[in-house]
Amino acid sequence: MKFSGKEDSMIFYVRMLSGVQMGPFDMPGSTYFRDVKWAIERECGLSVGEQRLIYSGRQMEDQRSLDDYNIKENEIIFLVSRLQGH
């Protein structure tokens, strides 16, 4: 999925713990994780509120960007579904 814009973009993938991989996602480094979650919802139907994104052992915060976490080209971000009621 590609976001339009003049800024340089990066390609990354999202993988569920089941092994299912989504992507490539092509987004600017300034993209906030809340927007990444919206793209994932469009791709697989898992609502934004049910998503937890993990990279390098850390949970990504919605108000932070890809650049904030130094996400590199072709990296994999893990998607974990939140348990209901939590």
Coordinates of C-alpha atoms in Angstrom, one line a residue:
M1 CA 0.0 0.0 0.0
K2 CA 1.5 3.3 -1.0
F3 CA 0.9 6.7 0.5
S4 CA 1.3 9.6 -1.8
G5 CA 3.6 12.5 -1.0
K6 CA 6.8 14.2 -1.9
E7 CA 8.7 13.0 1.0
D8 CA 11.0 10.0 0.6
S9 CA 9.2 6.8 1.6
M10 CA 10.2 3.5 2.9
I11 CA 9.0 0.0 2.4
F12 CA 8.2 -2.3 5.3
Y13 CA 6.1 -5.3 6.1
V14 CA 3.7 -6.3 8.9
R15 CA 3.6 -9.9 10.1
M16 CA 1.1 -11.5 12.4
L17 CA 2.2 -14.0 15.0
S18 CA 0.4 -16.6 12.9
G19 CA 3.1 -16.0 10.2
V20 CA 0.7 -14.2 7.8
Q21 CA 2.6 -11.3 6.3
M22 CA 1.1 -8.1 4.9
G23 CA 2.7 -5.6 2.6
P24 CA 4.7 -4.1 1.3
F25 CA 3.6 -0.9 2.8
D26 CA 5.3 2.2 1.2
M27 CA 5.0 5.2 3.5
P28 CA 7.0 8.3 4.4
G29 CA 9.2 8.1 7.5
S30 CA 7.1 10.8 9.1
T31 CA 4.0 8.6 9.0
Y32 CA 2.5 8.1 12.5
F33 CA 1.7 4.6 13.7
R34 CA -2.0 5.5 14.1
D35 CA -2.0 5.9 10.3
V36 CA 0.0 2.7 9.8
K37 CA -2.8 1.0 11.9
W38 CA -5.5 2.4 9.6
A39 CA -3.6 1.0 6.6
I40 CA -3.5 -2.4 8.3
E41 CA -7.2 -2.2 9.0
R42 CA -7.9 -1.6 5.4
E43 CA -5.6 -4.5 4.4
C44 CA -6.8 -7.2 6.8
G45 CA -9.9 -5.9 8.6
L46 CA -8.5 -5.9 12.1
S47 CA -9.7 -2.7 13.7
V48 CA -7.2 -0.1 14.8
G49 CA -8.3 -0.5 18.5
E50 CA -7.4 -4.2 18.4
Q51 CA -3.9 -3.7 17.1
R52 CA -0.6 -3.7 18.9
L53 CA 2.5 -3.1 16.7
I54 CA 5.8 -4.4 18.0
Y55 CA 9.3 -3.6 16.6
S56 CA 12.6 -4.5 18.2
G57 CA 10.8 -5.7 21.3
R58 CA 8.9 -2.4 21.8
Q59 CA 5.3 -1.6 21.4
M60 CA 4.8 1.3 19.0
E61 CA 2.9 4.3 20.2
D62 CA 0.3 5.8 18.0
Q63 CA 1.6 9.4 18.2
R64 CA 5.1 8.4 17.2
S65 CA 6.4 8.1 13.6
L66 CA 8.3 5.4 11.7
D67 CA 11.3 7.7 11.9
D68 CA 11.0 8.0 15.7
Y69 CA 11.7 4.3 16.0
N70 CA 14.3 4.2 13.2
I71 CA 12.4 1.8 11.1
K72 CA 14.6 0.8 8.2
E73 CA 13.8 -0.2 4.6
N74 CA 12.3 -3.7 4.3
E75 CA 11.9 -4.2 8.1
I76 CA 9.2 -6.3 9.6
I77 CA 6.9 -4.9 12.2
F78 CA 4.9 -7.5 14.2
L79 CA 1.1 -7.2 14.7
V80 CA -0.4 -8.6 17.8
S81 CA -4.2 -8.6 18.4
R82 CA -5.3 -7.1 21.7
L83 CA -7.2 -9.5 24.0
Q84 CA -10.8 -8.5 24.3
G85 CA -11.6 -6.7 27.5
H86 CA -8.0 -5.3 27.8

